[in-house]
Amino acid sequence: MLIEADLDAVRRHEIASREPADFDAFWRKTVAAANDVPLDVRIERVESVLSLIDVFDVTFRGADGTDVKAWLRVPAGATTALPTVVTYVGYGGGRGKPEESLTWVAAGFAHLHMDTRGQGAGWSVGDTPDAGPGGPQIPGVMTKGIQNRDDYYYRRLFVDAVRAVDAAKQLPQVDGSRIAVAGGSQGGGLALAVAGLRDDLAAVVAFVPFLCDFARATLITDAYPYHEIVDYLRIHRDQAASVYDVLGSFDAVNHARRATAPAHFSVALMDATCPASTVYAAFNAYAGEKEITEWAFNGHEGGGIEDETQAIAFLKKHLL
């Protein structure tokens, strides 16, 4: 069912909360500090049951020098550098198994599929630990380190996502001038954040993106993962202002304002996990060329395979 009945207002929605005054300075400092650590990209061929796709186990150093895992998939026997899609995973998932997530490579792209630190036990396996600062938190990662934005979990994950593009550029199978970022839900939010933090992307795909307009999302839906923040504030009643101050630096809407690469969005009007107005907040703020597909009768699954086929056509337009 619709959780937001006024569809005209949903489609016009813009974020009401102010971004931190030092938003740009914070991220310049964060990315610069990360860049002081060598990427140390390592790649190893993986034996699999696949006959038409070659798979490589990739490791690079992400936030705080932590090893981050990824899969690189390319058409079997590829000898030239290919246009590449770097993808990020939805909440609770990891990079999965070598034989999963084959759509992008089947479409002819090289595909770097980044693992998600500290996740990967909800619905697909992960291989990257997160040993970041702790503190009182609700189970999950939405409130991990939320007492301080330097310690917040998503600071590390955003850095990993930015550096995944740098790692891709060092791989011989990748054409560094033709890289797109993509993902759904949490992965879509990460793609938008990376688009705002880089100026060298060829395209962006964000399916039903998460991490958008925290202040609204946490008030209009009871669904998790946003509800982890509500659960935290139910106990830490005096921390609402400081929590939302921290979240402002990680709101994908604020990153979208700085993004310039062509972008394809999708939104589902019956999505309780990522309410449609929060997706439109990011879409309306997005500074680059953009398009959006609206799924009227879908929830958080969005358009499923139709989302993917539309995105493939979009990426072939911008990468080939």
mmCIF file with all atom_site columns, C-alpha atoms in Angstrom, residues 72 74 80-86 109-111 165 168-180 200-202 319-320:
data_model
loop_
_atom_site.group_PDB
_atom_site.id
_atom_site.type_symbol
_atom_site.label_atom_id
_atom_site.label_alt_id
_atom_site.label_comp_id
_atom_site.label_asym_id
_atom_site.label_entity_id
_atom_site.label_seq_id
_atom_site.pdbx_PDB_ins_code
_atom_site.Cartn_x
_atom_site.Cartn_y
_atom_site.Cartn_z
_atom_site.occupancy
_atom_site.B_iso_or_equiv
_atom_site.pdbx_formal_charge
_atom_site.auth_seq_id
_atom_site.auth_comp_id
_atom_site.auth_asym_id
_atom_site.auth_atom_id
_atom_site.pdbx_PDB_model_num
ATOM 1  C CA . LEU A 1 72  ? 36.145 -8.808  -10.672 1.00 0.00 ? 72  LEU A CA 1
ATOM 2  C CA . VAL A 1 74  ? 34.999 -10.196 -17.108 1.00 0.00 ? 74  VAL A CA 1
ATOM 3  C CA . THR A 1 80  ? 41.294 -5.499  -23.893 1.00 0.00 ? 80  THR A CA 1
ATOM 4  C CA . ALA A 1 81  ? 40.382 -3.007  -21.185 1.00 0.00 ? 81  ALA A CA 1
ATOM 5  C CA . LEU A 1 82  ? 36.593 -2.877  -20.888 1.00 0.00 ? 82  LEU A CA 1
ATOM 6  C CA . PRO A 1 83  ? 34.015 -0.326  -19.809 1.00 0.00 ? 83  PRO A CA 1
ATOM 7  C CA . THR A 1 84  ? 33.404 -1.165  -16.157 1.00 0.00 ? 84  THR A CA 1
ATOM 8  C CA . VAL A 1 85  ? 30.613 -1.140  -13.611 1.00 0.00 ? 85  VAL A CA 1
ATOM 9  C CA . VAL A 1 86  ? 31.646 -0.874  -9.953  1.00 0.00 ? 86  VAL A CA 1
ATOM 10 C CA . PHE A 1 109 ? 31.027 -4.958  -19.005 1.00 0.00 ? 109 PHE A CA 1
ATOM 11 C CA . ALA A 1 110 ? 33.856 -5.650  -16.625 1.00 0.00 ? 110 ALA A CA 1
ATOM 12 C CA . HIS A 1 111 ? 32.259 -5.822  -13.190 1.00 0.00 ? 111 HIS A CA 1
ATOM 13 C CA . VAL A 1 165 ? 36.919 3.014   -8.127  1.00 0.00 ? 165 VAL A CA 1
ATOM 14 C CA . ALA A 1 168 ? 39.372 -0.669  -10.488 1.00 0.00 ? 168 ALA A CA 1
ATOM 15 C CA . LYS A 1 169 ? 41.512 1.826   -12.395 1.00 0.00 ? 169 LYS A CA 1
ATOM 16 C CA . GLN A 1 170 ? 44.615 -0.176  -11.520 1.00 0.00 ? 170 GLN A CA 1
ATOM 17 C CA . LEU A 1 171 ? 43.287 -3.401  -13.041 1.00 0.00 ? 171 LEU A CA 1
ATOM 18 C CA . PRO A 1 172 ? 44.396 -4.217  -16.596 1.00 0.00 ? 172 PRO A CA 1
ATOM 19 C CA . GLN A 1 173 ? 40.909 -5.453  -17.519 1.00 0.00 ? 173 GLN A CA 1
ATOM 20 C CA . VAL A 1 174 ? 39.389 -2.033  -16.760 1.00 0.00 ? 174 VAL A CA 1
ATOM 21 C CA . ASP A 1 175 ? 39.177 1.035   -18.989 1.00 0.00 ? 175 ASP A CA 1
ATOM 22 C CA . GLY A 1 176 ? 39.628 3.745   -16.372 1.00 0.00 ? 176 GLY A CA 1
ATOM 23 C CA . SER A 1 177 ? 38.009 6.384   -18.573 1.00 0.00 ? 177 SER A CA 1
ATOM 24 C CA . ARG A 1 178 ? 34.725 4.437   -18.732 1.00 0.00 ? 178 ARG A CA 1
ATOM 25 C CA . ILE A 1 179 ? 33.685 3.567   -15.180 1.00 0.00 ? 179 ILE A CA 1
ATOM 26 C CA . ALA A 1 180 ? 30.163 3.688   -13.776 1.00 0.00 ? 180 ALA A CA 1
ATOM 27 C CA . ASP A 1 200 ? 35.653 11.136  -13.034 1.00 0.00 ? 200 ASP A CA 1
ATOM 28 C CA . LEU A 1 201 ? 32.650 8.811   -13.414 1.00 0.00 ? 201 LEU A CA 1
ATOM 29 C CA . ALA A 1 202 ? 30.984 8.081   -16.742 1.00 0.00 ? 202 ALA A CA 1
ATOM 30 C CA . LEU A 1 319 ? 29.996 3.844   -21.580 1.00 0.00 ? 319 LEU A CA 1
ATOM 31 C CA . LEU A 1 320 ? 30.197 2.351   -25.065 1.00 0.00 ? 320 LEU A CA 1
#
